[in-house]
Structure formats: C-alpha cells, structure tokens
GROMACS .gro file of N, CA and C in nm:
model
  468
    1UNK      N    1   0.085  -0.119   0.000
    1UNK     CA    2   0.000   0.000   0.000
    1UNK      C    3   0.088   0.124   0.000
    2UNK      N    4   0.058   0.192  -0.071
    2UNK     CA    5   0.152   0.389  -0.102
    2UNK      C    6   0.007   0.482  -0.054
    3UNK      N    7   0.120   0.532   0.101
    3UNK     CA    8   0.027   0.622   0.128
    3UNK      C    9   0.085   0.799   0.090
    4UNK      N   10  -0.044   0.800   0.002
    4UNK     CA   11   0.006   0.939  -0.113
    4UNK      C   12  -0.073   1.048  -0.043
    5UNK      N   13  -0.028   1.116   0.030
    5UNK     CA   14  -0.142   1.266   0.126
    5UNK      C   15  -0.294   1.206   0.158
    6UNK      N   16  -0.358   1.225   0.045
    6UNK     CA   17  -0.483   1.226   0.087
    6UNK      C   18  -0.525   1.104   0.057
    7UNK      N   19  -0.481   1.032   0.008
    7UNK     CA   20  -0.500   0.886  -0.041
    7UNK      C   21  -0.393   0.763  -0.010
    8UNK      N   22  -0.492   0.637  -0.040
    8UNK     CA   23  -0.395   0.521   0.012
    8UNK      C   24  -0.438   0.459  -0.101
    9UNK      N   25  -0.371   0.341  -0.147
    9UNK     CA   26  -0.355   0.294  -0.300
    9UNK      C   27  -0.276   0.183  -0.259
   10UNK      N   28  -0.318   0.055  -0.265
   10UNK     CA   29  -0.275  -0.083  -0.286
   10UNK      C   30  -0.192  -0.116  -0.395
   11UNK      N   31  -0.068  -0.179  -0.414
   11UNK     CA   32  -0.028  -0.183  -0.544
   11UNK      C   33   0.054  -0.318  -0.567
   12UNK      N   34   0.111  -0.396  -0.636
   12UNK     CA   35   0.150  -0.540  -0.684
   12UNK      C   36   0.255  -0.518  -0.598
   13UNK      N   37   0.345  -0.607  -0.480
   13UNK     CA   38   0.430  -0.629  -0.446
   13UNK      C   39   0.554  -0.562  -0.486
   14UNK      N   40   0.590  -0.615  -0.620
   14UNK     CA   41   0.731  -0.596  -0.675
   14UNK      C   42   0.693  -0.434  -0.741
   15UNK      N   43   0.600  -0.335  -0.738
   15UNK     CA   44   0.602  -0.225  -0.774
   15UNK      C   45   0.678  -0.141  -0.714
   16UNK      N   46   0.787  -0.038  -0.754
   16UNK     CA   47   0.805   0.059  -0.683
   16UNK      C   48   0.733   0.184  -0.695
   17UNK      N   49   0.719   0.272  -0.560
   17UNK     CA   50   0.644   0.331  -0.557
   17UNK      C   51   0.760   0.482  -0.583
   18UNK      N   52   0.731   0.541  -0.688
   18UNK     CA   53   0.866   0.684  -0.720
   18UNK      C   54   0.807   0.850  -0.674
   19UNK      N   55   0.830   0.857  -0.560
   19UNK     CA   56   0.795   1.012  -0.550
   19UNK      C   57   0.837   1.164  -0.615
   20UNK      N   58   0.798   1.200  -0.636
   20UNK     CA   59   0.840   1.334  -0.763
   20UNK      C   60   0.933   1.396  -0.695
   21UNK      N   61   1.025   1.474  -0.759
   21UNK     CA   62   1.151   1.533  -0.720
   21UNK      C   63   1.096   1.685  -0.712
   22UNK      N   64   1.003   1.743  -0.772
   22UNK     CA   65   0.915   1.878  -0.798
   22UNK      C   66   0.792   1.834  -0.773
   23UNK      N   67   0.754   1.952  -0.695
   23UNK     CA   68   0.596   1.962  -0.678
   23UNK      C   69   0.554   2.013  -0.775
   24UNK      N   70   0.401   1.862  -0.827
   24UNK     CA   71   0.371   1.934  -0.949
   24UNK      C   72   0.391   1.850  -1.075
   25UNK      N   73   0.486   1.751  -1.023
   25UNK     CA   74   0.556   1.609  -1.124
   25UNK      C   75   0.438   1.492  -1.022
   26UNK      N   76   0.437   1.375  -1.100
   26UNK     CA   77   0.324   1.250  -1.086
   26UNK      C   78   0.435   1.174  -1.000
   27UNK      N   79   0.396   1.095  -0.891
   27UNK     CA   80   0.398   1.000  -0.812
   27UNK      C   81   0.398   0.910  -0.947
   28UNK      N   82   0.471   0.799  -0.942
   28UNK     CA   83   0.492   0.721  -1.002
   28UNK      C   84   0.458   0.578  -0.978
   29UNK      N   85   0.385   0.460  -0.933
   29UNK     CA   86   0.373   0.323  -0.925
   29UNK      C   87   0.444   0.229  -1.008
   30UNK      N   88   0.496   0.182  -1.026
   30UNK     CA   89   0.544   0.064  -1.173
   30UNK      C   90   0.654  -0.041  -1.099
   31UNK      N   91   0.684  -0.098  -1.231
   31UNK     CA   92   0.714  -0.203  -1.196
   31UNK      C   93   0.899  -0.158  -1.277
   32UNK      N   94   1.008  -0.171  -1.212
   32UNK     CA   95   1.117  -0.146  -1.251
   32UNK      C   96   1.133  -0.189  -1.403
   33UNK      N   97   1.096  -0.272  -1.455
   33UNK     CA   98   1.105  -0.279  -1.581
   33UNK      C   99   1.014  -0.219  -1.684
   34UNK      N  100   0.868  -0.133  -1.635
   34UNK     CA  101   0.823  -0.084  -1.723
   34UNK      C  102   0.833   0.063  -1.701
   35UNK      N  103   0.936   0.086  -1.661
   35UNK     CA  104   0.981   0.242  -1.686
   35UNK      C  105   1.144   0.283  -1.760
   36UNK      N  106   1.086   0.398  -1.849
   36UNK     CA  107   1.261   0.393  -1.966
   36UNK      C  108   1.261   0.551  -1.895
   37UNK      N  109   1.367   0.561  -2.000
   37UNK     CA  110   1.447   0.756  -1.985
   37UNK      C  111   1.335   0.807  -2.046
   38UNK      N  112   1.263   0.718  -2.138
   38UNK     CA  113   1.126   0.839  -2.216
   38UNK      C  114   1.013   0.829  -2.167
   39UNK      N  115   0.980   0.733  -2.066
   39UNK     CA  116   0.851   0.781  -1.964
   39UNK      C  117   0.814   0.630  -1.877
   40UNK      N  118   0.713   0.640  -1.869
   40UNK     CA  119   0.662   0.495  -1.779
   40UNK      C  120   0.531   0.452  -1.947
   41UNK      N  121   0.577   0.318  -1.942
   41UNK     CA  122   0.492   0.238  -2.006
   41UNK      C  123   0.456   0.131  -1.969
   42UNK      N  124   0.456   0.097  -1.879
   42UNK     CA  125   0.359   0.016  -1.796
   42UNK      C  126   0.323   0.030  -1.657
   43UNK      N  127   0.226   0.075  -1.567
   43UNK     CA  128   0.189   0.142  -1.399
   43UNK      C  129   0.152   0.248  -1.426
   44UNK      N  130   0.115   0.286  -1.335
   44UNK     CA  131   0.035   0.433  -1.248
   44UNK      C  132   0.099   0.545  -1.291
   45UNK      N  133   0.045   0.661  -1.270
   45UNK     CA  134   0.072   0.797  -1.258
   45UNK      C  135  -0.014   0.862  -1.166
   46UNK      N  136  -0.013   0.912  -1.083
   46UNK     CA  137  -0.071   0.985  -1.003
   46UNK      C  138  -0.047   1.142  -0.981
   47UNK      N  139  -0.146   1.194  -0.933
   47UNK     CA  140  -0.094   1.339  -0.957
   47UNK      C  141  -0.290   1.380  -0.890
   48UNK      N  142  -0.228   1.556  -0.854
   48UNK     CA  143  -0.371   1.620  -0.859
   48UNK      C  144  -0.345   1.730  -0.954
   49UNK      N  145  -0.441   1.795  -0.927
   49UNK     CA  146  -0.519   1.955  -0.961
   49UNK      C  147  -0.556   2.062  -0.898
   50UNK      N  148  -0.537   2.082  -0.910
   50UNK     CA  149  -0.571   2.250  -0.794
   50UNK      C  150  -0.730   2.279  -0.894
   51UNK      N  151  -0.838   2.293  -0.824
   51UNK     CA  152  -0.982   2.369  -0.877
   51UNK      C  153  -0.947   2.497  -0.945
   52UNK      N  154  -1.018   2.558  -1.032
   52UNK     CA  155  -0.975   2.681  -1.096
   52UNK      C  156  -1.011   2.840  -0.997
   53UNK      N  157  -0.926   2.901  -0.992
   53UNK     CA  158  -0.977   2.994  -0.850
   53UNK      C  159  -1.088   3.068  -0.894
   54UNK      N  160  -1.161   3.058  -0.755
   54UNK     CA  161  -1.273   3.105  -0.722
   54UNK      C  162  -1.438   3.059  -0.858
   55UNK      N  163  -1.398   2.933  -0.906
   55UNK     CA  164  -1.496   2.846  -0.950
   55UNK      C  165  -1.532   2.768  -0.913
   56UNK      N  166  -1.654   2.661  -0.888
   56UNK     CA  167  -1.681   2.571  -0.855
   56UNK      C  168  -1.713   2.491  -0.983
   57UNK      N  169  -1.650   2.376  -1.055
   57UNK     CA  170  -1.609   2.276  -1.150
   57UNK      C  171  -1.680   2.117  -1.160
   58UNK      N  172  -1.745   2.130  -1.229
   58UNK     CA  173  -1.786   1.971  -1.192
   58UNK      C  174  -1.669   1.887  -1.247
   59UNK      N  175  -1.684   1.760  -1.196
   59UNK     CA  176  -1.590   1.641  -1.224
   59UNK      C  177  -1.576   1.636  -1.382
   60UNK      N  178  -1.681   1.664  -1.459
   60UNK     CA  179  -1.705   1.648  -1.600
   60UNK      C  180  -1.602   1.752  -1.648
   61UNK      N  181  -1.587   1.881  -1.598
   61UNK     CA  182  -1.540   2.021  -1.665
   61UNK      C  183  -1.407   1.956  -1.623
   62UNK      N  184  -1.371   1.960  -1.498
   62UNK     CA  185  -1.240   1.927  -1.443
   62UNK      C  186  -1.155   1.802  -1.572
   63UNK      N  187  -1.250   1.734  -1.577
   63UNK     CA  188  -1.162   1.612  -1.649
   63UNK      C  189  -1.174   1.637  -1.821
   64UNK      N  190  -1.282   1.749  -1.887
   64UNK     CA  191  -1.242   1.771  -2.013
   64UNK      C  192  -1.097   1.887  -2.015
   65UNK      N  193  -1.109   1.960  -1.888
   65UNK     CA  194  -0.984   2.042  -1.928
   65UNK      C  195  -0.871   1.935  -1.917
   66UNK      N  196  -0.858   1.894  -1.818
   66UNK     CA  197  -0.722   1.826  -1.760
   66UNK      C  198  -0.709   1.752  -1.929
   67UNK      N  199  -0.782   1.694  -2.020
   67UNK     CA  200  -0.781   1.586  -2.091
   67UNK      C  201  -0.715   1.719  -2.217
   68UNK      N  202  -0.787   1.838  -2.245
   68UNK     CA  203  -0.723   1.919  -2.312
   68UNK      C  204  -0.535   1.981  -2.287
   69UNK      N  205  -0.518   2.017  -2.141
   69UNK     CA  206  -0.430   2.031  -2.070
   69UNK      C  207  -0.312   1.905  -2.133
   70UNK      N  208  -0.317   1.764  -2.132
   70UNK     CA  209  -0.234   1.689  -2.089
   70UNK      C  210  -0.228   1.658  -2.277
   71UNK      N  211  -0.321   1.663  -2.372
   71UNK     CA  212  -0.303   1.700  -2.502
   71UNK      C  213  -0.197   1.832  -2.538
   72UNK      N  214  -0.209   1.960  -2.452
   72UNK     CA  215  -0.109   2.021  -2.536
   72UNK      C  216   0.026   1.975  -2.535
   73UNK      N  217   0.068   1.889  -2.425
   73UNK     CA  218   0.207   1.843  -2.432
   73UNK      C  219   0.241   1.692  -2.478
   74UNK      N  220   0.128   1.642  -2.543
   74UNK     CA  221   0.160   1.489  -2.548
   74UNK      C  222   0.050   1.458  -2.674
   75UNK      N  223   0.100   1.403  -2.749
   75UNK     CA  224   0.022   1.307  -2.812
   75UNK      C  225  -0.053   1.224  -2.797
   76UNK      N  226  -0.202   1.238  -2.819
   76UNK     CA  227  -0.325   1.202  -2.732
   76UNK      C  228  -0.473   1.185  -2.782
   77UNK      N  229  -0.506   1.077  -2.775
   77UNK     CA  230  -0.694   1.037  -2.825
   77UNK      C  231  -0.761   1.016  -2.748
   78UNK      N  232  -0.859   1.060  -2.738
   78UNK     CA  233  -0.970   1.038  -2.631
   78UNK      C  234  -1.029   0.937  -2.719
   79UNK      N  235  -1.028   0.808  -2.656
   79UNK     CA  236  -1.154   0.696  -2.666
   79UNK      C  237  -1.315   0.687  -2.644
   80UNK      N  238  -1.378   0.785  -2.650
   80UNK     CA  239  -1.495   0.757  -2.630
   80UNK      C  240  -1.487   0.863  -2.486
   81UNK      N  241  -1.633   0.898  -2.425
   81UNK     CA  242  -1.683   0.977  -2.307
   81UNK      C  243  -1.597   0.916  -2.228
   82UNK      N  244  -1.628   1.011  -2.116
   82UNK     CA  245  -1.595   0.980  -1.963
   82UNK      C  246  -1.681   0.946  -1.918
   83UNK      N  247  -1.679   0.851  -1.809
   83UNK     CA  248  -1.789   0.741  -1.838
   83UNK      C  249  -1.794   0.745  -1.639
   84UNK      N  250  -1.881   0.775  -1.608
   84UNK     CA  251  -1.876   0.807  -1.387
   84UNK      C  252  -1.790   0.611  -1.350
   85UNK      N  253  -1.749   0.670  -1.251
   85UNK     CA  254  -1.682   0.544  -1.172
   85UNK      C  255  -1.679   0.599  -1.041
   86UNK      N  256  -1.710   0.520  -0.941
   86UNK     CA  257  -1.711   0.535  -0.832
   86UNK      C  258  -1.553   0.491  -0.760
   87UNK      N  259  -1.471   0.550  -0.705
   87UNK     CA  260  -1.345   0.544  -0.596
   87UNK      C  261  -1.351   0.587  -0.484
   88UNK      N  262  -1.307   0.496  -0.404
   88UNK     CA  263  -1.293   0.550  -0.219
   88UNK      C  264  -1.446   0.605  -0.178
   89UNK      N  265  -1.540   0.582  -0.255
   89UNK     CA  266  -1.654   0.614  -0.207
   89UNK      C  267  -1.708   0.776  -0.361
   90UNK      N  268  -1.614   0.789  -0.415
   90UNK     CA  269  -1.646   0.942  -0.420
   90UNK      C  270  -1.693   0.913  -0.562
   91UNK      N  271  -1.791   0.987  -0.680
   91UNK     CA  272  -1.822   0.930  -0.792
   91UNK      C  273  -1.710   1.012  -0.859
   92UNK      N  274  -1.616   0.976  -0.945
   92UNK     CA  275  -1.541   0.992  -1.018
   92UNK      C  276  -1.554   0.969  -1.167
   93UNK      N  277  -1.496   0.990  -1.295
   93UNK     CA  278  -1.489   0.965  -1.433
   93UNK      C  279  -1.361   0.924  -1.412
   94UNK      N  280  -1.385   0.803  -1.566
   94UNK     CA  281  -1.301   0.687  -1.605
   94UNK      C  282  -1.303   0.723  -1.779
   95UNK      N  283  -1.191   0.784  -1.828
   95UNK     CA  284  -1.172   0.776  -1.982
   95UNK      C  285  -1.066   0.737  -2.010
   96UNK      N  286  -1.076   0.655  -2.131
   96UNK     CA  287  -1.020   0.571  -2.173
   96UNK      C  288  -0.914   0.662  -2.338
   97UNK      N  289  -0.788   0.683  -2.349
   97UNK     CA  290  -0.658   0.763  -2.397
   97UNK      C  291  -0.667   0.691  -2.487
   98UNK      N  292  -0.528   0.721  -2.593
   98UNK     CA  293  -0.438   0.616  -2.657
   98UNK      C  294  -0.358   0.714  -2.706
   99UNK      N  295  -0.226   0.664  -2.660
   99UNK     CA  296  -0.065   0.770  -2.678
   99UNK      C  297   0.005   0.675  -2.784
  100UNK      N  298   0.130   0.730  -2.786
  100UNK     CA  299   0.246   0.635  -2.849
  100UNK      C  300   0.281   0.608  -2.719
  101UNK      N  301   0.350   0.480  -2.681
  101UNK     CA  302   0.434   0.400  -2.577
  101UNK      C  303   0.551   0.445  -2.645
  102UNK      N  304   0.621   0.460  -2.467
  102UNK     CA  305   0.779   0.504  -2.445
  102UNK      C  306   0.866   0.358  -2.525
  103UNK      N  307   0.733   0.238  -2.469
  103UNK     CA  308   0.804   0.093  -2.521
  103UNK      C  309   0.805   0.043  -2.700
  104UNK      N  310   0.918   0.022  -2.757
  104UNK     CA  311   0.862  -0.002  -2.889
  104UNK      C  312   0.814  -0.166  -2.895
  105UNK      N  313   0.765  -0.189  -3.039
  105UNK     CA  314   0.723  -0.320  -3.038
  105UNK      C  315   0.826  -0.414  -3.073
  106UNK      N  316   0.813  -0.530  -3.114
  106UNK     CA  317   0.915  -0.620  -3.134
  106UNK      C  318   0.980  -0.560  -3.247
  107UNK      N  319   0.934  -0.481  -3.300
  107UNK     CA  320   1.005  -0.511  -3.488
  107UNK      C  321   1.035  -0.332  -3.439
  108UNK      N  322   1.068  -0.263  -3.304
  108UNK     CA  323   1.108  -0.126  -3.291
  108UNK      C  324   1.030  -0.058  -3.327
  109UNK      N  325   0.918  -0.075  -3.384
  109UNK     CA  326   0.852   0.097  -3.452
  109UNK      C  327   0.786   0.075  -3.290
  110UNK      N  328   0.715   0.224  -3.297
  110UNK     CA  329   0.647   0.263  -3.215
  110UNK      C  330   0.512   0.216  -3.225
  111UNK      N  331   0.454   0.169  -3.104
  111UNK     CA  332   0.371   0.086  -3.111
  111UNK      C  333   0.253   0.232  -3.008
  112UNK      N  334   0.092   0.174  -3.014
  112UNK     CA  335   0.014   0.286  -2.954
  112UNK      C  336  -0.009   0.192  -2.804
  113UNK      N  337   0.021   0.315  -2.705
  113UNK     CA  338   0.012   0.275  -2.572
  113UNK      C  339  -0.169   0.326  -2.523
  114UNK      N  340  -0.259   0.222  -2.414
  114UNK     CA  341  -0.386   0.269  -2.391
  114UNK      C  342  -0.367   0.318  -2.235
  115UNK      N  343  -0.462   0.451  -2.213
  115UNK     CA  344  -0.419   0.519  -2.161
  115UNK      C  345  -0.548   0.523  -2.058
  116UNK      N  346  -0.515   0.513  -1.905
  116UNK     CA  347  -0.693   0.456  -1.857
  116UNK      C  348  -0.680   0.579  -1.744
  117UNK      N  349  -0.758   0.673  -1.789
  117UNK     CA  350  -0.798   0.774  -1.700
  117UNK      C  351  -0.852   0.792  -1.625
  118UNK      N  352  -0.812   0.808  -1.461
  118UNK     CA  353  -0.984   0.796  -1.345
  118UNK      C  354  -0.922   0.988  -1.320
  119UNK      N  355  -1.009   1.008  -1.270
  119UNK     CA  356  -1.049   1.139  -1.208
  119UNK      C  357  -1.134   1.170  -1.086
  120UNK      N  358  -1.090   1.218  -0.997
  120UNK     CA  359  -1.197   1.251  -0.887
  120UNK      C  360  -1.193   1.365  -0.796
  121UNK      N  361  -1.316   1.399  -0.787
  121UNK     CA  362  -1.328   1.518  -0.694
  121UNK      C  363  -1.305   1.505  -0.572
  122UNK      N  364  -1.208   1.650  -0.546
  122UNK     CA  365  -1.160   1.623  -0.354
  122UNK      C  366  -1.320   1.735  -0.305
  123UNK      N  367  -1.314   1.701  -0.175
  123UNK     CA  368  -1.422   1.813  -0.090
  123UNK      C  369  -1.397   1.927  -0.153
  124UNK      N  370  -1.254   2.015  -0.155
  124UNK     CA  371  -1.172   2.157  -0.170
  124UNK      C  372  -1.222   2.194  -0.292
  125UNK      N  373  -1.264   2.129  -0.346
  125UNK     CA  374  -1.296   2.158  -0.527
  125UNK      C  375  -1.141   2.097  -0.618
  126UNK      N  376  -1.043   2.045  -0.549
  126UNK     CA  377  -0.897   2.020  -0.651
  126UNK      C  378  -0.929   1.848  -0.698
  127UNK      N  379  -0.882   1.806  -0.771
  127UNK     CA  380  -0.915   1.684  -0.816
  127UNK      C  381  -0.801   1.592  -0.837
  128UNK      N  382  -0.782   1.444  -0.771
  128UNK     CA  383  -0.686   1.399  -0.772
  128UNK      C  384  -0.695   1.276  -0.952
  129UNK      N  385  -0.588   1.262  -0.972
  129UNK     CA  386  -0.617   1.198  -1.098
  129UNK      C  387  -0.506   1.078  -1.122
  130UNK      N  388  -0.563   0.989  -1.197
  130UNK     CA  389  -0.433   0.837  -1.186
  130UNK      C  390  -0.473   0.834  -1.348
  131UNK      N  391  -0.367   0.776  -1.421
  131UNK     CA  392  -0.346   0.705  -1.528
  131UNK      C  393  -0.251   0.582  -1.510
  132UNK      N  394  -0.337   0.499  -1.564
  132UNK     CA  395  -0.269   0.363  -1.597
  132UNK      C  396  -0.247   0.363  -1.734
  133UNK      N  397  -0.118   0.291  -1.797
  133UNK     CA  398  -0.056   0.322  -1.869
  133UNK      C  399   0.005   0.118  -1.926
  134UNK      N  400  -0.009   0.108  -2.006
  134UNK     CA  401   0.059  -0.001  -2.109
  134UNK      C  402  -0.018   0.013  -2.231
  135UNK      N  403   0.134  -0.086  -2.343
  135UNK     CA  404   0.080  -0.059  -2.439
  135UNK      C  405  -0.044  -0.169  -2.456
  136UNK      N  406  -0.113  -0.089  -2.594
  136UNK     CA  407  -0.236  -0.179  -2.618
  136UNK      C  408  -0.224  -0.345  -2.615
  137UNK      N  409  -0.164  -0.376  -2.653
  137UNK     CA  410  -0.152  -0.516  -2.688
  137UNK      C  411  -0.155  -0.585  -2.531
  138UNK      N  412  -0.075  -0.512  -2.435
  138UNK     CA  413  -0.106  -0.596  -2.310
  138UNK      C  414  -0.171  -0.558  -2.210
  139UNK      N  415  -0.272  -0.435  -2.242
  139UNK     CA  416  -0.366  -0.332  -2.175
  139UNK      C  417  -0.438  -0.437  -2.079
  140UNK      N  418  -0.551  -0.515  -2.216
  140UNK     CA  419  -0.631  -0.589  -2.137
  140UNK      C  420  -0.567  -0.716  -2.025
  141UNK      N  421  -0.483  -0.772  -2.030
  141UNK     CA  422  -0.357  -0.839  -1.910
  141UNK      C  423  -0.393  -0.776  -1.833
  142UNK      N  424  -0.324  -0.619  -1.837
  142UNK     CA  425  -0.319  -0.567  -1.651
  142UNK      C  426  -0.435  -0.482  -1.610
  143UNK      N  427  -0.530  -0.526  -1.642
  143UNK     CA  428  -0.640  -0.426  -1.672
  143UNK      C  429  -0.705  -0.477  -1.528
  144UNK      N  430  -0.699  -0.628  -1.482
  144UNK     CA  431  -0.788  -0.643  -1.331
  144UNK      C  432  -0.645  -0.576  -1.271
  145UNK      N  433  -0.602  -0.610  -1.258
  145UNK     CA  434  -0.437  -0.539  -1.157
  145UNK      C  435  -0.497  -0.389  -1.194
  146UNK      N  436  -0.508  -0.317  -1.255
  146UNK     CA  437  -0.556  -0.160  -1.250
  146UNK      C  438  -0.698  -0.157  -1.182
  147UNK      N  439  -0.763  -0.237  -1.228
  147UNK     CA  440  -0.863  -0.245  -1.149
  147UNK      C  441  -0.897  -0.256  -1.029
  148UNK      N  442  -0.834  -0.350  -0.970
  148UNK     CA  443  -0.767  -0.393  -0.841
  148UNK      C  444  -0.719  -0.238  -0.737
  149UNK      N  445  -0.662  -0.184  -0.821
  149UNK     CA  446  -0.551  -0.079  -0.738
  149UNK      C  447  -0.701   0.030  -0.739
  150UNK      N  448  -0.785   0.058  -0.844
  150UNK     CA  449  -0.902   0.145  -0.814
  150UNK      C  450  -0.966   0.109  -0.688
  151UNK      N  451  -0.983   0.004  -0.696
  151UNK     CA  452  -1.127  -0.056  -0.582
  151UNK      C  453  -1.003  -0.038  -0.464
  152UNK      N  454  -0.925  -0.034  -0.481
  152UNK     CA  455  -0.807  -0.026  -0.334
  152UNK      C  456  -0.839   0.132  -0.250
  153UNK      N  457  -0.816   0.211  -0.356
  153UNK     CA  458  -0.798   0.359  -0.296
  153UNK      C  459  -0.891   0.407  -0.174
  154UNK      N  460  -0.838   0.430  -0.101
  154UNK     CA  461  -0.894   0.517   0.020
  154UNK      C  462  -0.872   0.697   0.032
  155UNK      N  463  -0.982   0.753   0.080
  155UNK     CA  464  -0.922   0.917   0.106
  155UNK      C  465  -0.927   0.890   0.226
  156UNK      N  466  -0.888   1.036   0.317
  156UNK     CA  467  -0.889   1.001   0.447
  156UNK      C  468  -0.975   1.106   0.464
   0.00000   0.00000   0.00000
C-alpha cells in the first residue's frame, strides 16, 4: 500500500512506488522494468489539480480540461466519453486515452500505448487523478491489476 497525502492505493508487491523530485511532477507506481528515460509504459501515474480559483467545477469540466491540458504536451486520443466510476466512495470519471508507448514493439517501430484515466473530486474543489498506462496489446492483461488498485484507494 503507497500512502500518497490524501490517499492510500494498494499496489503489486514488486512495484516501486517513485515520489516526484518537484511539486507538481506524478507519483509514479510501476514495476522497474516498465519504466525507460522516455517515460513509464507500464503502472500508475498519479498526480492532482488545484480547482480553478474562485470556481466551482464539476468532475465532467475538471476532467475535459485536464484531458485538453495533458493534449497540449503529449500526443493524445480520447476513446470515447468519460464514463462516472465510483473510488474511495467518491463518484469519479473513467476515460479511456491512446498515446504512443515510451516501449517499442518487437520489430522497434512505435507501437500505440492505452491510456486509462480515473479522475476525482476532492471536498476543496482540486481533483486527484491516476493514469494507468501499457501498451495496447497488453492493456487488457493488466487491466484487473488496475482495477484492483481502483477498488483499493482510500481518502482520508
């Protein structure tokens, strides 16, 4: 279990858990081998949001900006709506990405990594947010293990 401020998060044994060097950089989950020099392609990302000052944001607004936001610096598809999911009790959105992976495929080209977005509202109005991250081909594999680590999370 990685207890991250406001949250607690269950995670596979052999994961290390990487705390950001800057406030403002993602908490990291993974597994030592699915992280390179060009990013994490396989585990978690964690991170929040600060609410926009002096607005009150629904989960919906919060997670189309963040989804615009994390497009201007990255190469990025939204799969279909954000779709409500419930975490730690709180109703949250679950959308579903697709990037290029840091990992290439067997034959080296760049292969498309699926990108599993939860989102959720804190009390404060700021919103904490996780992406799970592998490429497509072995998405659905770790997909109960991501699943797993959702139904885990606690706030305090």
């Amino acid at each position: 279990t990685a207890n991250l401020g406001p949250m607690k998060i269950s995670r596979p044994e052999n994961w290390v858990v990487t705390l950001p060097e800057q406030q403002g950089q993602f908490v990291t989950i993974a597994h030592q081998a699915g992280v390179t020099n060009r990013g994490v392609g396989y585990g978690v990302l964690l991170n929040g949001a600060p609410g926009p000052q002096g607005q009150k944001m629904s989960i919906d607004e919060m997670t189309v900006l963040l989804i615009k936001k994390i497009q201007e610096s990255n190469e990025l598809e939204q799969l279909g709506a954000p779709q409500p999911l419930t975490v730690g009790g709180v109703e949250g959105r679950s959308t579903f990405l697709r990037s290029p992976s840091p990992f290439p495929d067997s034959k080296g080209q760049t292969q498309p990594e699926r990108d599993w977005l939860v989102t959720v509202p804190m009390r404060d109005g700021s919103m904490i947010f996780m992406i799970f991250v592998a490429p497509q081909a072995d998405f659905d594999q770790l997909q109960p293990t991501y699943q797993a680590m959702v139904k885990s999370v606690q706030f305090r």
